[in-house]
Amino acid sequence: EVQLVESGGGLVQPGGSLRLSCTASGFTFDDYCIGWVRQAPGKDREGLSCISSKNDKPWYRDSIRGRFTISRDNANNTVYLQMDSLIPEDTAVYYCAVKEENLPYSFIHRLAIDHWGQGTQVTVSS
């Protein structure tokens, strides 16, 4: 069974930073895209970013490019989301997610997701 376990959420002030972690296990497929989706209160889920399992190429939603950075630690089967310059609108539950096919546009904009983590809360507030 594929398991995705997020950590690193919390309460931060505007302008602050957080780094989310996702530890993955149970994969039996090869070329996939793993990344992050968020859901703000009262809003639909929003794909943010994913990174290729083969070449570590990152892809970003335009609205967060430049503030958020995705990376991968292959030795520890972990993917990260470094979030800088946080604003209150970033408040959401952040989910680690996997698309078994390496199709970043489908991951980010169509939410064609195959596996989900449990989510971790990020709150940006003064």
PDB file of N, CA, C and O in Angstrom, residues 34-109:
ATOM      1  N   ILE A  34       5.445  13.395  -7.675  1.00  0.00           N
ATOM      2  CA  ILE A  34       5.053  13.523  -6.273  1.00  0.00           C
ATOM      3  C   ILE A  34       5.135  14.989  -5.883  1.00  0.00           C
ATOM      4  O   ILE A  34       6.074  15.694  -6.263  1.00  0.00           O
ATOM      5  N   GLY A  35       4.153  15.455  -5.122  1.00  0.00           N
ATOM      6  CA  GLY A  35       4.165  16.862  -4.770  1.00  0.00           C
ATOM      7  C   GLY A  35       3.103  17.232  -3.760  1.00  0.00           C
ATOM      8  O   GLY A  35       2.761  16.436  -2.876  1.00  0.00           O
ATOM      9  N   TRP A  36       2.587  18.453  -3.915  1.00  0.00           N
ATOM     10  CA  TRP A  36       1.774  19.058  -2.879  1.00  0.00           C
ATOM     11  C   TRP A  36       0.512  19.694  -3.422  1.00  0.00           C
ATOM     12  O   TRP A  36       0.521  20.332  -4.483  1.00  0.00           O
ATOM     13  N   VAL A  37      -0.568  19.525  -2.667  1.00  0.00           N
ATOM     14  CA  VAL A  37      -1.872  20.109  -2.936  1.00  0.00           C
ATOM     15  C   VAL A  37      -2.346  20.751  -1.645  1.00  0.00           C
ATOM     16  O   VAL A  37      -2.066  20.226  -0.565  1.00  0.00           O
ATOM     17  N   ARG A  38      -3.045  21.860  -1.729  1.00  0.00           N
ATOM     18  CA  ARG A  38      -3.569  22.473  -0.520  1.00  0.00           C
ATOM     19  C   ARG A  38      -5.056  22.763  -0.655  1.00  0.00           C
ATOM     20  O   ARG A  38      -5.594  22.862  -1.757  1.00  0.00           O
ATOM     21  N   GLN A  39      -5.710  22.897   0.499  1.00  0.00           N
ATOM     22  CA  GLN A  39      -7.111  23.263   0.543  1.00  0.00           C
ATOM     23  C   GLN A  39      -7.306  24.300   1.637  1.00  0.00           C
ATOM     24  O   GLN A  39      -7.172  24.000   2.825  1.00  0.00           O
ATOM     25  N   ALA A  40      -7.616  25.518   1.219  1.00  0.00           N
ATOM     26  CA  ALA A  40      -7.887  26.599   2.147  1.00  0.00           C
ATOM     27  C   ALA A  40      -9.325  26.509   2.631  1.00  0.00           C
ATOM     28  O   ALA A  40     -10.180  25.912   1.964  1.00  0.00           O
ATOM     29  N   PRO A  41      -9.624  27.117   3.780  1.00  0.00           N
ATOM     30  CA  PRO A  41     -10.994  27.064   4.295  1.00  0.00           C
ATOM     31  C   PRO A  41     -12.015  27.589   3.290  1.00  0.00           C
ATOM     32  O   PRO A  41     -11.855  28.680   2.748  1.00  0.00           O
ATOM     33  N   GLY A  42     -13.039  26.797   3.028  1.00  0.00           N
ATOM     34  CA  GLY A  42     -14.098  27.205   2.125  1.00  0.00           C
ATOM     35  C   GLY A  42     -13.748  27.195   0.658  1.00  0.00           C
ATOM     36  O   GLY A  42     -14.545  27.675  -0.162  1.00  0.00           O
ATOM     37  N   LYS A  43     -12.591  26.663   0.290  1.00  0.00           N
ATOM     38  CA  LYS A  43     -12.160  26.671  -1.098  1.00  0.00           C
ATOM     39  C   LYS A  43     -11.860  25.259  -1.586  1.00  0.00           C
ATOM     40  O   LYS A  43     -11.709  24.324  -0.796  1.00  0.00           O
ATOM     41  N   ASP A  44     -11.791  25.115  -2.900  1.00  0.00           N
ATOM     42  CA  ASP A  44     -11.460  23.832  -3.501  1.00  0.00           C
ATOM     43  C   ASP A  44      -9.986  23.512  -3.317  1.00  0.00           C
ATOM     44  O   ASP A  44      -9.162  24.396  -3.071  1.00  0.00           O
ATOM     45  N   ARG A  45      -9.664  22.250  -3.465  1.00  0.00           N
ATOM     46  CA  ARG A  45      -8.271  21.856  -3.447  1.00  0.00           C
ATOM     47  C   ARG A  45      -7.525  22.453  -4.633  1.00  0.00           C
ATOM     48  O   ARG A  45      -8.082  22.607  -5.721  1.00  0.00           O
ATOM     49  N   GLU A  46      -6.257  22.788  -4.397  1.00  0.00           N
ATOM     50  CA  GLU A  46      -5.447  23.513  -5.358  1.00  0.00           C
ATOM     51  C   GLU A  46      -4.093  22.837  -5.484  1.00  0.00           C
ATOM     52  O   GLU A  46      -3.345  22.760  -4.505  1.00  0.00           O
ATOM     53  N   GLY A  47      -3.771  22.350  -6.668  1.00  0.00           N
ATOM     54  CA  GLY A  47      -2.465  21.758  -6.897  1.00  0.00           C
ATOM     55  C   GLY A  47      -1.384  22.820  -6.901  1.00  0.00           C
ATOM     56  O   GLY A  47      -1.542  23.879  -7.517  1.00  0.00           O
ATOM     57  N   LEU A  48      -0.275  22.547  -6.229  1.00  0.00           N
ATOM     58  CA  LEU A  48       0.792  23.526  -6.087  1.00  0.00           C
ATOM     59  C   LEU A  48       2.044  23.174  -6.880  1.00  0.00           C
ATOM     60  O   LEU A  48       2.594  24.015  -7.591  1.00  0.00           O
ATOM     61  N   SER A  49       2.509  21.946  -6.725  1.00  0.00           N
ATOM     62  CA  SER A  49       3.813  21.599  -7.261  1.00  0.00           C
ATOM     63  C   SER A  49       3.985  20.093  -7.272  1.00  0.00           C
ATOM     64  O   SER A  49       3.426  19.395  -6.432  1.00  0.00           O
ATOM     65  N   CYS A  50       4.764  19.599  -8.213  1.00  0.00           N
ATOM     66  CA  CYS A  50       5.216  18.218  -8.141  1.00  0.00           C
ATOM     67  C   CYS A  50       6.597  18.100  -8.764  1.00  0.00           C
ATOM     68  O   CYS A  50       7.051  18.991  -9.488  1.00  0.00           O
ATOM     69  N   ILE A  51       7.258  17.001  -8.437  1.00  0.00           N
ATOM     70  CA  ILE A  51       8.615  16.765  -8.889  1.00  0.00           C
ATOM     71  C   ILE A  51       8.707  15.348  -9.432  1.00  0.00           C
ATOM     72  O   ILE A  51       8.132  14.413  -8.877  1.00  0.00           O
ATOM     73  N   SER A  52       9.433  15.198 -10.519  1.00  0.00           N
ATOM     74  CA  SER A  52       9.567  13.905 -11.179  1.00  0.00           C
ATOM     75  C   SER A  52      10.375  12.936 -10.329  1.00  0.00           C
ATOM     76  O   SER A  52      11.382  13.303  -9.714  1.00  0.00           O
ATOM     77  N   SER A  53       9.954  11.677 -10.322  1.00  0.00           N
ATOM     78  CA  SER A  53      10.692  10.644  -9.603  1.00  0.00           C
ATOM     79  C   SER A  53      11.969  10.225 -10.315  1.00  0.00           C
ATOM     80  O   SER A  53      12.860   9.652  -9.692  1.00  0.00           O
ATOM     81  N   LYS A  54      12.077  10.500 -11.609  1.00  0.00           N
ATOM     82  CA  LYS A  54      13.225  10.064 -12.385  1.00  0.00           C
ATOM     83  C   LYS A  54      14.320  11.111 -12.496  1.00  0.00           C
ATOM     84  O   LYS A  54      15.498  10.802 -12.323  1.00  0.00           O
ATOM     85  N   ASN A  55      13.952  12.338 -12.799  1.00  0.00           N
ATOM     86  CA  ASN A  55      14.965  13.367 -13.047  1.00  0.00           C
ATOM     87  C   ASN A  55      14.918  14.541 -12.078  1.00  0.00           C
ATOM     88  O   ASN A  55      15.676  15.498 -12.250  1.00  0.00           O
ATOM     89  N   ASP A  56      14.049  14.503 -11.092  1.00  0.00           N
ATOM     90  CA  ASP A  56      13.930  15.546 -10.071  1.00  0.00           C
ATOM     91  C   ASP A  56      13.558  16.909 -10.642  1.00  0.00           C
ATOM     92  O   ASP A  56      13.809  17.936 -10.009  1.00  0.00           O
ATOM     93  N   LYS A  57      12.960  16.930 -11.821  1.00  0.00           N
ATOM     94  CA  LYS A  57      12.538  18.202 -12.393  1.00  0.00           C
ATOM     95  C   LYS A  57      11.299  18.707 -11.676  1.00  0.00           C
ATOM     96  O   LYS A  57      10.292  18.007 -11.590  1.00  0.00           O
ATOM     97  N   PRO A  58      11.345  19.957 -11.161  1.00  0.00           N
ATOM     98  CA  PRO A  58      10.188  20.501 -10.449  1.00  0.00           C
ATOM     99  C   PRO A  58       9.243  21.264 -11.363  1.00  0.00           C
ATOM    100  O   PRO A  58       9.662  21.867 -12.355  1.00  0.00           O
ATOM    101  N   TRP A  59       7.975  21.267 -10.984  1.00  0.00           N
ATOM    102  CA  TRP A  59       6.942  22.024 -11.682  1.00  0.00           C
ATOM    103  C   TRP A  59       6.128  22.775 -10.647  1.00  0.00           C
ATOM    104  O   TRP A  59       5.862  22.264  -9.560  1.00  0.00           O
ATOM    105  N   TYR A  60       5.709  23.997 -10.998  1.00  0.00           N
ATOM    106  CA  TYR A  60       5.014  24.850 -10.042  1.00  0.00           C
ATOM    107  C   TYR A  60       3.771  25.487 -10.639  1.00  0.00           C
ATOM    108  O   TYR A  60       3.739  25.838 -11.820  1.00  0.00           O
ATOM    109  N   ARG A  61       2.773  25.673  -9.790  1.00  0.00           N
ATOM    110  CA  ARG A  61       1.679  26.553 -10.118  1.00  0.00           C
ATOM    111  C   ARG A  61       2.216  27.985 -10.151  1.00  0.00           C
ATOM    112  O   ARG A  61       3.024  28.374  -9.312  1.00  0.00           O
ATOM    113  N   ASP A  62       1.754  28.767 -11.111  1.00  0.00           N
ATOM    114  CA  ASP A  62       2.295  30.104 -11.297  1.00  0.00           C
ATOM    115  C   ASP A  62       2.178  30.965 -10.044  1.00  0.00           C
ATOM    116  O   ASP A  62       3.069  31.767  -9.752  1.00  0.00           O
ATOM    117  N   SER A  63       1.102  30.815  -9.309  1.00  0.00           N
ATOM    118  CA  SER A  63       0.837  31.704  -8.187  1.00  0.00           C
ATOM    119  C   SER A  63       1.809  31.533  -7.022  1.00  0.00           C
ATOM    120  O   SER A  63       1.933  32.438  -6.198  1.00  0.00           O
ATOM    121  N   ILE A  64       2.501  30.405  -6.950  1.00  0.00           N
ATOM    122  CA  ILE A  64       3.430  30.187  -5.847  1.00  0.00           C
ATOM    123  C   ILE A  64       4.891  30.090  -6.299  1.00  0.00           C
ATOM    124  O   ILE A  64       5.791  30.001  -5.461  1.00  0.00           O
ATOM    125  N   ARG A  65       5.117  30.123  -7.593  1.00  0.00           N
ATOM    126  CA  ARG A  65       6.485  30.051  -8.104  1.00  0.00           C
ATOM    127  C   ARG A  65       7.287  31.250  -7.597  1.00  0.00           C
ATOM    128  O   ARG A  65       6.855  32.389  -7.691  1.00  0.00           O
ATOM    129  N   GLY A  66       8.466  30.970  -7.050  1.00  0.00           N
ATOM    130  CA  GLY A  66       9.304  32.020  -6.498  1.00  0.00           C
ATOM    131  C   GLY A  66       9.250  32.110  -4.993  1.00  0.00           C
ATOM    132  O   GLY A  66      10.215  32.563  -4.366  1.00  0.00           O
ATOM    133  N   ARG A  67       8.135  31.700  -4.389  1.00  0.00           N
ATOM    134  CA  ARG A  67       8.012  31.676  -2.936  1.00  0.00           C
ATOM    135  C   ARG A  67       8.150  30.268  -2.370  1.00  0.00           C
ATOM    136  O   ARG A  67       8.678  30.096  -1.276  1.00  0.00           O
ATOM    137  N   PHE A  68       7.662  29.284  -3.105  1.00  0.00           N
ATOM    138  CA  PHE A  68       7.702  27.891  -2.655  1.00  0.00           C
ATOM    139  C   PHE A  68       8.699  27.124  -3.510  1.00  0.00           C
ATOM    140  O   PHE A  68       8.786  27.332  -4.725  1.00  0.00           O
ATOM    141  N   THR A  69       9.427  26.215  -2.881  1.00  0.00           N
ATOM    142  CA  THR A  69      10.414  25.403  -3.581  1.00  0.00           C
ATOM    143  C   THR A  69      10.238  23.940  -3.201  1.00  0.00           C
ATOM    144  O   THR A  69      10.243  23.600  -2.019  1.00  0.00           O
ATOM    145  N   ILE A  70      10.092  23.088  -4.201  1.00  0.00           N
ATOM    146  CA  ILE A  70       9.978  21.658  -3.955  1.00  0.00           C
ATOM    147  C   ILE A  70      11.340  21.003  -4.161  1.00  0.00           C
ATOM    148  O   ILE A  70      12.118  21.411  -5.029  1.00  0.00           O
ATOM    149  N   SER A  71      11.633  20.001  -3.359  1.00  0.00           N
ATOM    150  CA  SER A  71      12.875  19.261  -3.508  1.00  0.00           C
ATOM    151  C   SER A  71      12.661  17.827  -3.051  1.00  0.00           C
ATOM    152  O   SER A  71      11.641  17.500  -2.448  1.00  0.00           O
ATOM    153  N   ARG A  72      13.638  16.995  -3.318  1.00  0.00           N
ATOM    154  CA  ARG A  72      13.503  15.573  -3.077  1.00  0.00           C
ATOM    155  C   ARG A  72      14.790  15.033  -2.487  1.00  0.00           C
ATOM    156  O   ARG A  72      15.889  15.377  -2.934  1.00  0.00           O
ATOM    157  N   ASP A  73      14.672  14.175  -1.474  1.00  0.00           N
ATOM    158  CA  ASP A  73      15.797  13.483  -0.871  1.00  0.00           C
ATOM    159  C   ASP A  73      15.597  12.003  -1.174  1.00  0.00           C
ATOM    160  O   ASP A  73      14.865  11.307  -0.470  1.00  0.00           O
ATOM    161  N   ASN A  74      16.225  11.544  -2.239  1.00  0.00           N
ATOM    162  CA  ASN A  74      15.999  10.173  -2.686  1.00  0.00           C
ATOM    163  C   ASN A  74      16.453   9.132  -1.663  1.00  0.00           C
ATOM    164  O   ASN A  74      15.837   8.077  -1.535  1.00  0.00           O
ATOM    165  N   ALA A  75      17.527   9.429  -0.948  1.00  0.00           N
ATOM    166  CA  ALA A  75      18.055   8.476   0.025  1.00  0.00           C
ATOM    167  C   ALA A  75      17.058   8.195   1.144  1.00  0.00           C
ATOM    168  O   ALA A  75      17.017   7.081   1.675  1.00  0.00           O
ATOM    169  N   ASN A  76      16.259   9.182   1.496  1.00  0.00           N
ATOM    170  CA  ASN A  76      15.302   9.045   2.585  1.00  0.00           C
ATOM    171  C   ASN A  76      13.858   8.951   2.114  1.00  0.00           C
ATOM    172  O   ASN A  76      12.942   8.978   2.943  1.00  0.00           O
ATOM    173  N   ASN A  77      13.645   8.843   0.800  1.00  0.00           N
ATOM    174  CA  ASN A  77      12.301   8.745   0.231  1.00  0.00           C
ATOM    175  C   ASN A  77      11.407   9.874   0.719  1.00  0.00           C
ATOM    176  O   ASN A  77      10.247   9.652   1.094  1.00  0.00           O
ATOM    177  N   THR A  78      11.941  11.076   0.700  1.00  0.00           N
ATOM    178  CA  THR A  78      11.246  12.223   1.252  1.00  0.00           C
ATOM    179  C   THR A  78      11.206  13.364   0.240  1.00  0.00           C
ATOM    180  O   THR A  78      12.193  13.624  -0.450  1.00  0.00           O
ATOM    181  N   VAL A  79      10.068  14.027   0.171  1.00  0.00           N
ATOM    182  CA  VAL A  79       9.918  15.230  -0.640  1.00  0.00           C
ATOM    183  C   VAL A  79       9.585  16.387   0.292  1.00  0.00           C
ATOM    184  O   VAL A  79       8.889  16.207   1.302  1.00  0.00           O
ATOM    185  N   TYR A  80      10.097  17.564  -0.031  1.00  0.00           N
ATOM    186  CA  TYR A  80       9.934  18.736   0.806  1.00  0.00           C
ATOM    187  C   TYR A  80       9.236  19.850   0.044  1.00  0.00           C
ATOM    188  O   TYR A  80       9.304  19.926  -1.180  1.00  0.00           O
ATOM    189  N   LEU A  81       8.589  20.721   0.796  1.00  0.00           N
ATOM    190  CA  LEU A  81       8.099  21.976   0.255  1.00  0.00           C
ATOM    191  C   LEU A  81       8.579  23.095   1.173  1.00  0.00           C
ATOM    192  O   LEU A  81       8.089  23.233   2.294  1.00  0.00           O
ATOM    193  N   GLN A  82       9.553  23.850   0.691  1.00  0.00           N
ATOM    194  CA  GLN A  82      10.036  25.020   1.415  1.00  0.00           C
ATOM    195  C   GLN A  82       9.147  26.196   1.063  1.00  0.00           C
ATOM    196  O   GLN A  82       9.033  26.568  -0.104  1.00  0.00           O
ATOM    197  N   MET A  83       8.515  26.784   2.071  1.00  0.00           N
ATOM    198  CA  MET A  83       7.581  27.882   1.874  1.00  0.00           C
ATOM    199  C   MET A  83       8.145  29.126   2.538  1.00  0.00           C
ATOM    200  O   MET A  83       8.341  29.157   3.755  1.00  0.00           O
ATOM    201  N   ASP A  84       8.392  30.149   1.740  1.00  0.00           N
ATOM    202  CA  ASP A  84       8.945  31.407   2.217  1.00  0.00           C
ATOM    203  C   ASP A  84       7.970  32.542   1.946  1.00  0.00           C
ATOM    204  O   ASP A  84       7.066  32.424   1.121  1.00  0.00           O
ATOM    205  N   SER A  85       8.176  33.656   2.629  1.00  0.00           N
ATOM    206  CA  SER A  85       7.345  34.849   2.449  1.00  0.00           C
ATOM    207  C   SER A  85       5.863  34.521   2.552  1.00  0.00           C
ATOM    208  O   SER A  85       5.048  34.935   1.728  1.00  0.00           O
ATOM    209  N   LEU A  86       5.517  33.786   3.579  1.00  0.00           N
ATOM    210  CA  LEU A  86       4.143  33.323   3.728  1.00  0.00           C
ATOM    211  C   LEU A  86       3.182  34.477   3.990  1.00  0.00           C
ATOM    212  O   LEU A  86       3.525  35.453   4.661  1.00  0.00           O
ATOM    213  N   ILE A  87       1.986  34.343   3.446  1.00  0.00           N
ATOM    214  CA  ILE A  87       0.923  35.325   3.604  1.00  0.00           C
ATOM    215  C   ILE A  87      -0.306  34.623   4.163  1.00  0.00           C
ATOM    216  O   ILE A  87      -0.422  33.393   4.072  1.00  0.00           O
ATOM    217  N   PRO A  88      -1.241  35.370   4.753  1.00  0.00           N
ATOM    218  CA  PRO A  88      -2.419  34.719   5.329  1.00  0.00           C
ATOM    219  C   PRO A  88      -3.190  33.847   4.347  1.00  0.00           C
ATOM    220  O   PRO A  88      -3.784  32.848   4.758  1.00  0.00           O
ATOM    221  N   GLU A  89      -3.184  34.204   3.072  1.00  0.00           N
ATOM    222  CA  GLU A  89      -3.877  33.413   2.059  1.00  0.00           C
ATOM    223  C   GLU A  89      -3.266  32.029   1.850  1.00  0.00           C
ATOM    224  O   GLU A  89      -3.877  31.180   1.196  1.00  0.00           O
ATOM    225  N   ASP A  90      -2.082  31.800   2.386  1.00  0.00           N
ATOM    226  CA  ASP A  90      -1.470  30.475   2.333  1.00  0.00           C
ATOM    227  C   ASP A  90      -2.029  29.530   3.388  1.00  0.00           C
ATOM    228  O   ASP A  90      -1.697  28.341   3.382  1.00  0.00           O
ATOM    229  N   THR A  91      -2.838  30.035   4.295  1.00  0.00           N
ATOM    230  CA  THR A  91      -3.438  29.197   5.325  1.00  0.00           C
ATOM    231  C   THR A  91      -4.285  28.109   4.677  1.00  0.00           C
ATOM    232  O   THR A  91      -5.202  28.392   3.905  1.00  0.00           O
ATOM    233  N   ALA A  92      -3.971  26.852   4.992  1.00  0.00           N
ATOM    234  CA  ALA A  92      -4.647  25.730   4.353  1.00  0.00           C
ATOM    235  C   ALA A  92      -4.153  24.437   4.977  1.00  0.00           C
ATOM    236  O   ALA A  92      -3.156  24.416   5.708  1.00  0.00           O
ATOM    237  N   VAL A  93      -4.860  23.363   4.659  1.00  0.00           N
ATOM    238  CA  VAL A  93      -4.325  22.030   4.895  1.00  0.00           C
ATOM    239  C   VAL A  93      -3.508  21.656   3.668  1.00  0.00           C
ATOM    240  O   VAL A  93      -3.989  21.753   2.536  1.00  0.00           O
ATOM    241  N   TYR A  94      -2.283  21.236   3.891  1.00  0.00           N
ATOM    242  CA  TYR A  94      -1.380  20.875   2.807  1.00  0.00           C
ATOM    243  C   TYR A  94      -1.244  19.360   2.750  1.00  0.00           C
ATOM    244  O   TYR A  94      -0.926  18.716   3.748  1.00  0.00           O
ATOM    245  N   TYR A  95      -1.487  18.812   1.566  1.00  0.00           N
ATOM    246  CA  TYR A  95      -1.455  17.373   1.354  1.00  0.00           C
ATOM    247  C   TYR A  95      -0.291  16.980   0.458  1.00  0.00           C
ATOM    248  O   TYR A  95      -0.066  17.601  -0.584  1.00  0.00           O
ATOM    249  N   CYS A  96       0.416  15.967   0.840  1.00  0.00           N
ATOM    250  CA  CYS A  96       1.333  15.298  -0.065  1.00  0.00           C
ATOM    251  C   CYS A  96       0.514  14.403  -0.990  1.00  0.00           C
ATOM    252  O   CYS A  96      -0.471  13.787  -0.560  1.00  0.00           O
ATOM    253  N   ALA A  97       0.898  14.327  -2.247  1.00  0.00           N
ATOM    254  CA  ALA A  97       0.117  13.571  -3.218  1.00  0.00           C
ATOM    255  C   ALA A  97       1.011  13.008  -4.310  1.00  0.00           C
ATOM    256  O   ALA A  97       2.089  13.541  -4.587  1.00  0.00           O
ATOM    257  N   VAL A  98       0.536  11.936  -4.944  1.00  0.00           N
ATOM    258  CA  VAL A  98       1.278  11.265  -6.008  1.00  0.00           C
ATOM    259  C   VAL A  98       0.371  11.011  -7.199  1.00  0.00           C
ATOM    260  O   VAL A  98      -0.758  10.535  -7.038  1.00  0.00           O
ATOM    261  N   LYS A  99       0.873  11.337  -8.374  1.00  0.00           N
ATOM    262  CA  LYS A  99       0.268  10.902  -9.625  1.00  0.00           C
ATOM    263  C   LYS A  99       1.186   9.855 -10.228  1.00  0.00           C
ATOM    264  O   LYS A  99       2.379  10.119 -10.407  1.00  0.00           O
ATOM    265  N   GLU A 100       0.661   8.687 -10.529  1.00  0.00           N
ATOM    266  CA  GLU A 100       1.486   7.581 -10.990  1.00  0.00           C
ATOM    267  C   GLU A 100       2.117   7.842 -12.351  1.00  0.00           C
ATOM    268  O   GLU A 100       3.183   7.308 -12.645  1.00  0.00           O
ATOM    269  N   GLU A 101       1.482   8.654 -13.161  1.00  0.00           N
ATOM    270  CA  GLU A 101       2.056   9.099 -14.415  1.00  0.00           C
ATOM    271  C   GLU A 101       2.735  10.442 -14.207  1.00  0.00           C
ATOM    272  O   GLU A 101       2.221  11.303 -13.498  1.00  0.00           O
ATOM    273  N   ASN A 102       3.890  10.618 -14.833  1.00  0.00           N
ATOM    274  CA  ASN A 102       4.631  11.867 -14.687  1.00  0.00           C
ATOM    275  C   ASN A 102       4.053  12.924 -15.633  1.00  0.00           C
ATOM    276  O   ASN A 102       4.635  13.221 -16.679  1.00  0.00           O
ATOM    277  N   LEU A 103       2.923  13.489 -15.245  1.00  0.00           N
ATOM    278  CA  LEU A 103       2.223  14.513 -16.014  1.00  0.00           C
ATOM    279  C   LEU A 103       1.956  15.693 -15.089  1.00  0.00           C
ATOM    280  O   LEU A 103       0.883  15.795 -14.484  1.00  0.00           O
ATOM    281  N   PRO A 104       2.907  16.599 -14.957  1.00  0.00           N
ATOM    282  CA  PRO A 104       2.775  17.678 -13.971  1.00  0.00           C
ATOM    283  C   PRO A 104       1.569  18.581 -14.170  1.00  0.00           C
ATOM    284  O   PRO A 104       0.954  19.007 -13.193  1.00  0.00           O
ATOM    285  N   TYR A 105       1.225  18.907 -15.428  1.00  0.00           N
ATOM    286  CA  TYR A 105       0.064  19.753 -15.657  1.00  0.00           C
ATOM    287  C   TYR A 105      -1.197  19.085 -15.120  1.00  0.00           C
ATOM    288  O   TYR A 105      -2.041  19.742 -14.503  1.00  0.00           O
ATOM    289  N   SER A 106      -1.331  17.798 -15.344  1.00  0.00           N
ATOM    290  CA  SER A 106      -2.484  17.070 -14.846  1.00  0.00           C
ATOM    291  C   SER A 106      -2.507  17.047 -13.322  1.00  0.00           C
ATOM    292  O   SER A 106      -3.566  17.162 -12.706  1.00  0.00           O
ATOM    293  N   PHE A 107      -1.358  16.897 -12.713  1.00  0.00           N
ATOM    294  CA  PHE A 107      -1.260  16.923 -11.258  1.00  0.00           C
ATOM    295  C   PHE A 107      -1.700  18.282 -10.706  1.00  0.00           C
ATOM    296  O   PHE A 107      -2.551  18.363  -9.822  1.00  0.00           O
ATOM    297  N   ILE A 108      -1.127  19.344 -11.238  1.00  0.00           N
ATOM    298  CA  ILE A 108      -1.314  20.674 -10.663  1.00  0.00           C
ATOM    299  C   ILE A 108      -2.675  21.261 -11.001  1.00  0.00           C
ATOM    300  O   ILE A 108      -3.347  21.817 -10.125  1.00  0.00           O
ATOM    301  N   HIS A 109      -3.096  21.154 -12.238  1.00  0.00           N
ATOM    302  CA  HIS A 109      -4.283  21.872 -12.705  1.00  0.00           C
ATOM    303  C   HIS A 109      -5.534  21.018 -12.833  1.00  0.00           C
ATOM    304  O   HIS A 109      -6.637  21.565 -12.816  1.00  0.00           O
TER     305      HIS A 109
END
